[in-house]
PDB file of C-alpha atoms and ligand atoms in Angstrom:
ATOM      1  CA  UNK A  42      -0.140   0.122   0.276  1.00 97.00           C
ATOM      2  CA  UNK A  43       1.540   3.798  -0.382  1.00 98.00           C
ATOM      3  CA  UNK A  44       0.032   7.307  -0.114  1.00 98.00           C
ATOM      4  CA  UNK A  45       0.848  10.150  -2.441  1.00 98.00           C
ATOM      5  CA  UNK A  46      -0.193  13.299  -0.604  1.00 98.00           C
ATOM      6  CA  UNK A  47       0.005  16.532   0.232  1.00 98.00           C
ATOM      7  CA  UNK A  48      -0.562  17.089   3.996  1.00 97.00           C
ATOM      8  CA  UNK A  49      -1.006  20.426   4.470  1.00 96.00           C
ATOM      9  CA  UNK A  50      -3.663  20.643   1.850  1.00 98.00           C
ATOM     10  CA  UNK A  51      -6.650  20.780   3.235  1.00 98.00           C
ATOM     11  CA  UNK A  52      -8.377  17.684   1.642  1.00 98.00           C
ATOM     12  CA  UNK A  53      -5.268  14.822   1.894  1.00 98.00           C
ATOM     13  CA  UNK A  54      -5.297  16.717   5.720  1.00 98.00           C
ATOM     14  CA  UNK A  55      -8.535  15.293   6.144  1.00 98.00           C
ATOM     15  CA  UNK A  56      -7.061  12.251   5.640  1.00 98.00           C
ATOM     16  CA  UNK A  57      -3.917  12.328   7.176  1.00 98.00           C
ATOM     17  CA  UNK A  58      -5.796  13.099  10.664  1.00 98.00           C
ATOM     18  CA  UNK A  59      -7.900  10.344  10.221  1.00 98.00           C
ATOM     19  CA  UNK A  60      -4.842   8.473  10.220  1.00 98.00           C
ATOM     20  CA  UNK A  61      -3.127   9.709  12.824  1.00 98.00           C
ATOM     21  CA  UNK A  62      -6.115   9.553  15.061  1.00 98.00           C
ATOM     22  CA  UNK A  63      -6.275   5.743  14.074  1.00 98.00           C
ATOM     23  CA  UNK A  64      -2.267   4.925  14.153  1.00 97.00           C
ATOM     24  CA  UNK A  65      -2.193   3.986  10.875  1.00 98.00           C
ATOM     25  CA  UNK A  66       1.148   4.331   9.036  1.00 97.00           C
ATOM     26  CA  UNK A  67       2.595   3.464   5.447  1.00 97.00           C
ATOM     27  CA  UNK A  68       4.497   4.025   2.902  1.00 97.00           C
ATOM     28  CA  UNK A  69       3.837   7.790   2.013  1.00 96.00           C
ATOM     29  CA  UNK A  70       5.419   9.576  -1.144  1.00 98.00           C
ATOM     30  CA  UNK A  71       4.862  14.044  -1.119  1.00 98.00           C
ATOM     31  CA  UNK A  72       3.589  15.637  -4.254  1.00 98.00           C
ATOM     32  CA  UNK A  73       4.163  18.994  -4.055  1.00 98.00           C
ATOM     33  CA  UNK A  74       1.224  21.011  -5.241  1.00 97.00           C
ATOM     34  CA  UNK A  75       3.255  24.377  -4.926  1.00 94.00           C
ATOM     35  CA  UNK A  76       5.832  23.178  -7.810  1.00 95.00           C
ATOM     36  CA  UNK A  77       3.638  21.212  -9.929  1.00 96.00           C
ATOM     37  CA  UNK A  78       4.173  17.885  -8.646  1.00 98.00           C
ATOM     38  CA  UNK A  79       0.972  16.761  -9.529  1.00 98.00           C
ATOM     39  CA  UNK A  80       0.918  17.693 -13.348  1.00 97.00           C
ATOM     40  CA  UNK A  81       4.511  15.616 -13.159  1.00 98.00           C
ATOM     41  CA  UNK A  82       3.411  12.430 -16.310  1.00 98.00           C
ATOM     42  CA  UNK A  83       4.345   9.595 -13.485  1.00 98.00           C
ATOM     43  CA  UNK A  84       1.446  11.091 -11.209  1.00 98.00           C
ATOM     44  CA  UNK A  85      -1.186  11.818 -13.779  1.00 98.00           C
ATOM     45  CA  UNK A  86      -0.925   8.236 -15.157  1.00 98.00           C
ATOM     46  CA  UNK A  87      -1.700   7.104 -11.852  1.00 98.00           C
ATOM     47  CA  UNK A  88      -4.794  10.283 -11.480  1.00 98.00           C
ATOM     48  CA  UNK A  89      -5.335  12.072 -14.339  1.00 98.00           C
ATOM     49  CA  UNK A  90      -7.249  14.071 -12.506  1.00 98.00           C
ATOM     50  CA  UNK A  91      -4.176  15.754 -10.609  1.00 98.00           C
ATOM     51  CA  UNK A  92      -5.512  15.164  -7.138  1.00 98.00           C
ATOM     52  CA  UNK A  93      -4.113  14.140  -4.074  1.00 98.00           C
ATOM     53  CA  UNK A  94      -4.297  12.125  -1.883  1.00 98.00           C
ATOM     54  CA  UNK A  95      -4.277   8.733  -3.762  1.00 98.00           C
ATOM     55  CA  UNK A  96      -3.953   5.417  -1.857  1.00 98.00           C
ATOM     56  CA  UNK A  97      -2.582   2.718  -4.185  1.00 98.00           C
ATOM     57  CA  UNK A  98      -3.557  -0.775  -2.730  1.00 98.00           C
ATOM     58  CA  UNK A  99      -1.921  -3.576  -2.367  1.00 98.00           C
ATOM     59  CA  UNK A 100      -3.704  -4.994  -5.855  1.00 98.00           C
ATOM     60  CA  UNK A 101      -2.837  -1.908  -7.535  1.00 98.00           C
ATOM     61  CA  UNK A 102      -5.897  -0.635  -7.015  1.00 98.00           C
ATOM     62  CA  UNK A 103      -6.029   2.921  -6.993  1.00 98.00           C
ATOM     63  CA  UNK A 104      -8.377   5.848  -4.597  1.00 98.00           C
ATOM     64  CA  UNK A 105      -8.188   8.946  -5.603  1.00 98.00           C
ATOM     65  CA  UNK A 106     -11.389  10.130  -3.011  1.00 98.00           C
ATOM     66  CA  UNK A 107     -10.246  11.220   0.824  1.00 98.00           C
ATOM     67  CA  UNK A 108     -14.035   9.069   1.088  1.00 98.00           C
ATOM     68  CA  UNK A 109     -13.251   6.493  -0.423  1.00 98.00           C
ATOM     69  CA  UNK A 110      -9.837   5.802   1.089  1.00 98.00           C
ATOM     70  CA  UNK A 111     -11.305   6.564   4.473  1.00 98.00           C
ATOM     71  CA  UNK A 112     -13.944   3.944   4.038  1.00 98.00           C
ATOM     72  CA  UNK A 113     -11.011   1.062   2.848  1.00 98.00           C
ATOM     73  CA  UNK A 114      -8.746   2.284   5.754  1.00 98.00           C
ATOM     74  CA  UNK A 115     -11.954   1.953   8.186  1.00 98.00           C
ATOM     75  CA  UNK A 116     -12.732  -1.512   7.466  1.00 98.00           C
ATOM     76  CA  UNK A 117      -9.260  -2.731   7.374  1.00 98.00           C
ATOM     77  CA  UNK A 118      -8.453  -0.811  10.548  1.00 97.00           C
ATOM     78  CA  UNK A 119     -12.046  -1.197  12.071  1.00 97.00           C
ATOM     79  CA  UNK A 120     -10.802  -0.651  15.437  1.00 94.00           C
ATOM     80  CA  UNK A 121     -11.327   3.174  17.240  1.00 95.00           C
ATOM     81  CA  UNK A 122     -14.126   3.713  14.500  1.00 98.00           C
ATOM     82  CA  UNK A 123     -14.494   7.023  13.282  1.00 98.00           C
ATOM     83  CA  UNK A 124     -17.187   6.349  10.517  1.00 98.00           C
ATOM     84  CA  UNK A 125     -19.548   5.157  12.915  1.00 98.00           C
ATOM     85  CA  UNK A 126     -20.178   1.719  14.559  1.00 97.00           C
ATOM     86  CA  UNK A 127     -24.423   1.498  14.125  1.00 97.00           C
ATOM     87  CA  UNK A 128     -26.120   1.839  11.311  1.00 98.00           C
ATOM     88  CA  UNK A 129     -27.566   4.968  12.586  1.00 98.00           C
ATOM     89  CA  UNK A 130     -24.488   6.385  12.981  1.00 98.00           C
ATOM     90  CA  UNK A 131     -22.355   6.020  10.278  1.00 98.00           C
ATOM     91  CA  UNK A 132     -25.658   7.409   8.012  1.00 98.00           C
ATOM     92  CA  UNK A 133     -25.281  10.653  10.615  1.00 98.00           C
ATOM     93  CA  UNK A 134     -21.727  10.622  10.308  1.00 98.00           C
ATOM     94  CA  UNK A 135     -21.779  10.507   6.435  1.00 98.00           C
ATOM     95  CA  UNK A 136     -24.734  13.485   6.588  1.00 98.00           C
ATOM     96  CA  UNK A 137     -22.575  15.485   7.960  1.00 98.00           C
ATOM     97  CA  UNK A 138     -19.476  14.971   6.360  1.00 98.00           C
ATOM     98  CA  UNK A 139     -21.113  15.596   3.173  1.00 98.00           C
ATOM     99  CA  UNK A 140     -23.238  18.650   4.068  1.00 98.00           C
ATOM    100  CA  UNK A 141     -19.273  19.704   5.694  1.00 99.00           C
ATOM    101  CA  UNK A 142     -17.473  19.123   2.571  1.00 98.00           C
ATOM    102  CA  UNK A 143     -19.710  20.783   0.195  1.00 98.00           C
ATOM    103  CA  UNK A 144     -21.881  23.438   2.315  1.00 98.00           C
ATOM    104  CA  UNK A 145     -17.890  24.351   3.877  1.00 98.00           C
ATOM    105  CA  UNK A 146     -14.898  23.428   2.563  1.00 98.00           C
ATOM    106  CA  UNK A 147     -16.454  23.605  -0.826  1.00 98.00           C
ATOM    107  CA  UNK A 148     -17.049  27.408  -0.349  1.00 98.00           C
ATOM    108  CA  UNK A 149     -14.206  28.117   0.800  1.00 98.00           C
ATOM    109  CA  UNK A 150     -12.628  26.627  -2.164  1.00 98.00           C
ATOM    110  CA  UNK A 151     -14.687  28.388  -4.495  1.00 98.00           C
ATOM    111  CA  UNK A 152     -13.566  31.909  -2.956  1.00 98.00           C
ATOM    112  CA  UNK A 153      -9.778  30.789  -2.310  1.00 98.00           C
ATOM    113  CA  UNK A 154      -9.351  29.225  -6.000  1.00 98.00           C
ATOM    114  CA  UNK A 155     -11.260  32.315  -7.789  1.00 98.00           C
ATOM    115  CA  UNK A 156      -9.483  34.873  -5.912  1.00 98.00           C
ATOM    116  CA  UNK A 157      -5.627  33.315  -4.816  1.00 98.00           C
ATOM    117  CA  UNK A 158      -2.888  34.585  -7.742  1.00 97.00           C
ATOM    118  CA  UNK A 159      -1.216  31.506  -7.804  1.00 95.00           C
ATOM    119  CA  UNK A 160      -4.371  30.002  -9.074  1.00 96.00           C
ATOM    120  CA  UNK A 161      -4.882  31.947 -12.269  1.00 96.00           C
ATOM    121  CA  UNK A 162      -5.919  29.766 -14.621  1.00 96.00           C
ATOM    122  CA  UNK A 163      -6.629  26.869 -11.882  1.00 96.00           C
ATOM    123  CA  UNK A 164      -9.834  27.924 -10.555  1.00 97.00           C
ATOM    124  CA  UNK A 165     -11.058  24.341  -9.911  1.00 97.00           C
ATOM    125  CA  UNK A 166      -8.256  21.020  -9.545  1.00 96.00           C
ATOM    126  CA  UNK A 167      -7.538  19.109 -12.416  1.00 95.00           C
ATOM    127  CA  UNK A 168      -6.465  19.329 -16.294  1.00 95.00           C
ATOM    128  CA  UNK A 169      -8.827  21.929 -17.209  1.00 96.00           C
ATOM    129  CA  UNK A 170      -7.159  25.182 -17.195  1.00 95.00           C
ATOM    130  CA  UNK A 171      -9.967  27.562 -16.301  1.00 97.00           C
ATOM    131  CA  UNK A 172     -10.375  31.505 -15.170  1.00 98.00           C
ATOM    132  CA  UNK A 173     -10.620  33.119 -12.428  1.00 98.00           C
ATOM    133  CA  UNK A 174     -14.451  33.991 -11.549  1.00 98.00           C
ATOM    134  CA  UNK A 175     -14.361  36.961  -9.333  1.00 97.00           C
ATOM    135  CA  UNK A 176     -18.227  36.246  -8.767  1.00 98.00           C
ATOM    136  CA  UNK A 177     -17.673  33.148  -7.568  1.00 98.00           C
ATOM    137  CA  UNK A 178     -15.472  34.658  -4.766  1.00 98.00           C
ATOM    138  CA  UNK A 179     -18.148  36.418  -3.511  1.00 98.00           C
ATOM    139  CA  UNK A 180     -20.535  33.513  -3.485  1.00 98.00           C
ATOM    140  CA  UNK A 181     -18.456  31.167  -2.000  1.00 98.00           C
ATOM    141  CA  UNK A 182     -17.986  34.249   1.241  1.00 98.00           C
ATOM    142  CA  UNK A 183     -21.627  33.865   1.269  1.00 98.00           C
ATOM    143  CA  UNK A 184     -22.215  29.950   1.508  1.00 98.00           C
ATOM    144  CA  UNK A 185     -18.835  30.715   4.089  1.00 98.00           C
ATOM    145  CA  UNK A 186     -21.443  32.645   6.333  1.00 98.00           C
ATOM    146  CA  UNK A 187     -24.367  29.927   5.647  1.00 98.00           C
ATOM    147  CA  UNK A 188     -21.970  27.320   6.723  1.00 99.00           C
ATOM    148  CA  UNK A 189     -21.255  29.252  10.147  1.00 98.00           C
ATOM    149  CA  UNK A 190     -24.217  29.479  11.150  1.00 98.00           C
ATOM    150  CA  UNK A 191     -25.218  25.521  10.463  1.00 98.00           C
ATOM    151  CA  UNK A 192     -22.066  24.067  12.057  1.00 99.00           C
ATOM    152  CA  UNK A 193     -22.907  26.920  15.135  1.00 99.00           C
ATOM    153  CA  UNK A 194     -26.648  25.555  15.606  1.00 99.00           C
ATOM    154  CA  UNK A 195     -25.617  21.756  14.955  1.00 98.00           C
ATOM    155  CA  UNK A 196     -22.972  22.357  17.864  1.00 98.00           C
ATOM    156  CA  UNK A 197     -24.785  23.804  20.443  1.00 98.00           C
ATOM    157  CA  UNK A 198     -24.868  21.598  23.251  1.00 98.00           C
ATOM    158  CA  UNK A 199     -22.680  18.841  21.806  1.00 98.00           C
ATOM    159  CA  UNK A 200     -18.874  17.712  22.201  1.00 98.00           C
ATOM    160  CA  UNK A 201     -19.291  16.534  18.658  1.00 98.00           C
ATOM    161  CA  UNK A 202     -20.638  17.026  15.623  1.00 98.00           C
ATOM    162  CA  UNK A 203     -22.098  13.867  15.921  1.00 98.00           C
ATOM    163  CA  UNK A 204     -22.580  11.421  18.548  1.00 97.00           C
ATOM    164  CA  UNK A 205     -20.933  11.468  21.731  1.00 97.00           C
ATOM    165  CA  UNK A 206     -16.904  10.758  20.581  1.00 98.00           C
ATOM    166  CA  UNK A 207     -14.787  12.474  17.865  1.00 98.00           C
ATOM    167  CA  UNK A 208     -15.593  10.849  14.262  1.00 98.00           C
ATOM    168  CA  UNK A 209     -15.087  11.884  10.428  1.00 98.00           C
ATOM    169  CA  UNK A 210     -17.400  14.968  10.940  1.00 99.00           C
ATOM    170  CA  UNK A 211     -15.356  16.545  13.412  1.00 99.00           C
ATOM    171  CA  UNK A 212     -12.298  16.335  10.784  1.00 98.00           C
ATOM    172  CA  UNK A 213     -14.016  17.802   7.757  1.00 98.00           C
ATOM    173  CA  UNK A 214     -15.479  20.485   9.997  1.00 99.00           C
ATOM    174  CA  UNK A 215     -11.142  21.267  11.686  1.00 98.00           C
ATOM    175  CA  UNK A 216      -9.966  20.765   8.835  1.00 98.00           C
ATOM    176  CA  UNK A 217     -12.664  23.871   6.885  1.00 98.00           C
ATOM    177  CA  UNK A 218     -12.165  26.042   9.876  1.00 98.00           C
ATOM    178  CA  UNK A 219      -8.664  26.022   9.526  1.00 98.00           C
ATOM    179  CA  UNK A 220      -8.967  26.131   5.589  1.00 98.00           C
ATOM    180  CA  UNK A 221     -11.066  28.648   6.072  1.00 98.00           C
ATOM    181  CA  UNK A 222      -7.950  30.906   7.236  1.00 98.00           C
ATOM    182  CA  UNK A 223      -6.367  30.884   3.920  1.00 98.00           C
ATOM    183  CA  UNK A 224      -9.041  33.135   2.660  1.00 98.00           C
ATOM    184  CA  UNK A 225      -7.914  35.717   6.131  1.00 98.00           C
ATOM    185  CA  UNK A 226     -11.486  34.205   6.902  1.00 98.00           C
ATOM    186  CA  UNK A 227     -11.515  32.838  11.050  1.00 97.00           C
ATOM    187  CA  UNK A 228     -14.312  31.352  13.314  1.00 98.00           C
ATOM    188  CA  UNK A 229     -16.700  34.428  13.927  1.00 98.00           C
ATOM    189  CA  UNK A 230     -16.893  35.598  17.450  1.00 98.00           C
ATOM    190  CA  UNK A 231     -20.310  34.812  17.646  1.00 98.00           C
ATOM    191  CA  UNK A 232     -20.336  31.361  16.803  1.00 98.00           C
ATOM    192  CA  UNK A 233     -19.798  30.834  20.440  1.00 98.00           C
ATOM    193  CA  UNK A 234     -20.411  26.726  19.856  1.00 99.00           C
ATOM    194  CA  UNK A 235     -17.759  26.189  17.372  1.00 99.00           C
ATOM    195  CA  UNK A 236     -14.668  28.406  19.432  1.00 98.00           C
ATOM    196  CA  UNK A 237     -15.411  26.052  22.088  1.00 98.00           C
ATOM    197  CA  UNK A 238     -15.488  23.015  19.788  1.00 99.00           C
ATOM    198  CA  UNK A 239     -12.760  24.210  17.683  1.00 98.00           C
ATOM    199  CA  UNK A 240     -10.859  24.654  21.420  1.00 98.00           C
ATOM    200  CA  UNK A 241     -11.454  21.086  21.888  1.00 98.00           C
ATOM    201  CA  UNK A 242     -10.480  19.418  18.758  1.00 98.00           C
ATOM    202  CA  UNK A 243      -7.654  21.284  17.671  1.00 98.00           C
ATOM    203  CA  UNK A 244      -6.290  20.328  20.849  1.00 98.00           C
ATOM    204  CA  UNK A 245      -5.925  16.571  19.949  1.00 98.00           C
ATOM    205  CA  UNK A 246      -2.666  15.764  19.050  1.00 98.00           C
ATOM    206  CA  UNK A 247      -3.981  14.136  15.676  1.00 98.00           C
ATOM    207  CA  UNK A 248      -4.702  18.307  14.760  1.00 98.00           C
ATOM    208  CA  UNK A 249      -0.917  18.437  14.189  1.00 97.00           C
ATOM    209  CA  UNK A 250      -0.958  16.283  10.946  1.00 94.00           C
ATOM    210  CA  UNK A 251      -0.825  17.848   8.040  1.00 82.00           C
TER     211      UNK A 251
HETATM  212  N1  GSH B 532     -12.213  14.880  -4.342  1.00 59.44           N
HETATM  213  C1  GSH B 532     -11.152  14.549  -3.993  1.00 59.44           C
HETATM  214  C2  GSH B 532     -10.413  16.355  -3.906  1.00 59.44           C
HETATM  215  C3  GSH B 532      -9.304  16.079  -3.627  1.00 59.44           C
HETATM  216  C4  GSH B 532      -8.891  17.393  -4.050  1.00 59.44           C
HETATM  217  O1  GSH B 532      -9.303  18.792  -4.398  1.00 59.44           O
HETATM  218  N2  GSH B 532      -7.305  17.530  -3.308  1.00 59.44           N
HETATM  219  C5  GSH B 532      -6.917  19.048  -3.623  1.00 59.44           C
HETATM  220  C6  GSH B 532      -5.506  19.394  -2.371  1.00 59.44           C
HETATM  221  S1  GSH B 532      -7.009  20.053  -0.919  1.00 59.44           S
HETATM  222  C7  GSH B 532      -5.434  19.003  -5.073  1.00 59.44           C
HETATM  223  O2  GSH B 532      -4.705  18.281  -4.954  1.00 59.44           O
HETATM  224  N3  GSH B 532      -5.585  20.253  -5.519  1.00 59.44           N
HETATM  225  C8  GSH B 532      -4.213  19.956  -6.766  1.00 59.44           C
HETATM  226  C9  GSH B 532      -4.241  21.076  -7.469  1.00 59.44           C
HETATM  227  O3  GSH B 532      -5.032  22.330  -6.731  1.00 59.44           O
HETATM  228  O4  GSH B 532      -3.994  21.489  -8.581  1.00 59.44           O
HETATM  229  C10 GSH B 532     -11.279  13.979  -2.764  1.00 59.44           C
HETATM  230  O5  GSH B 532     -11.845  14.346  -1.573  1.00 59.44           O
HETATM  231  O6  GSH B 532     -10.069  13.490  -2.102  1.00 59.44           O
END
């Protein structure tokens, strides 16, 4: 098994925190996103979408999605479940992970990739050279405002996004909060539930991954 990654980027970081929580280690090859490593021919042959993380299983199967890699690793290492134990827990964690990804992380990504000069003509990951659209910065920021209020309401009276223990939903929310700093947005002062939760989850040793 081998992992190709750039742990500081928000999507790979979701996986690295997941692995740190479960104590999983594996051979690792860094792909330097800052210097075009994702477009090197050998990596494109592995993942034509030029995104990280990528996991190559022992039989050569290639997984390119954080959720797919986490599903696979959770099945191999069921101890300390991060994707739920009961049927309903699994559903609720996937519900919140997906919402946090779509409504939070993608909102930040939309604002970031359409404004940062280093991403000119790279407003979406992958081989398409798509120009930045200022209107998408505005849209991403509006979506982020809604995300803050959604997450704050969810965390009222709760220590974790789902259930009574730390799960993938917390990992996704933590990575989204930290990614928001890349567009100089921090958790709003009025979101006291998020701030309380963030202080606790960011103090976990696994938060240093990525
Ligand atoms: N859907 C993929 C998204 C992965 C993704 O977008 N990764 C970003 C880093 S956060 C990437 O590889 N970007 C390459 C680029 O910007 O060229 C997943 O969930 O794993």
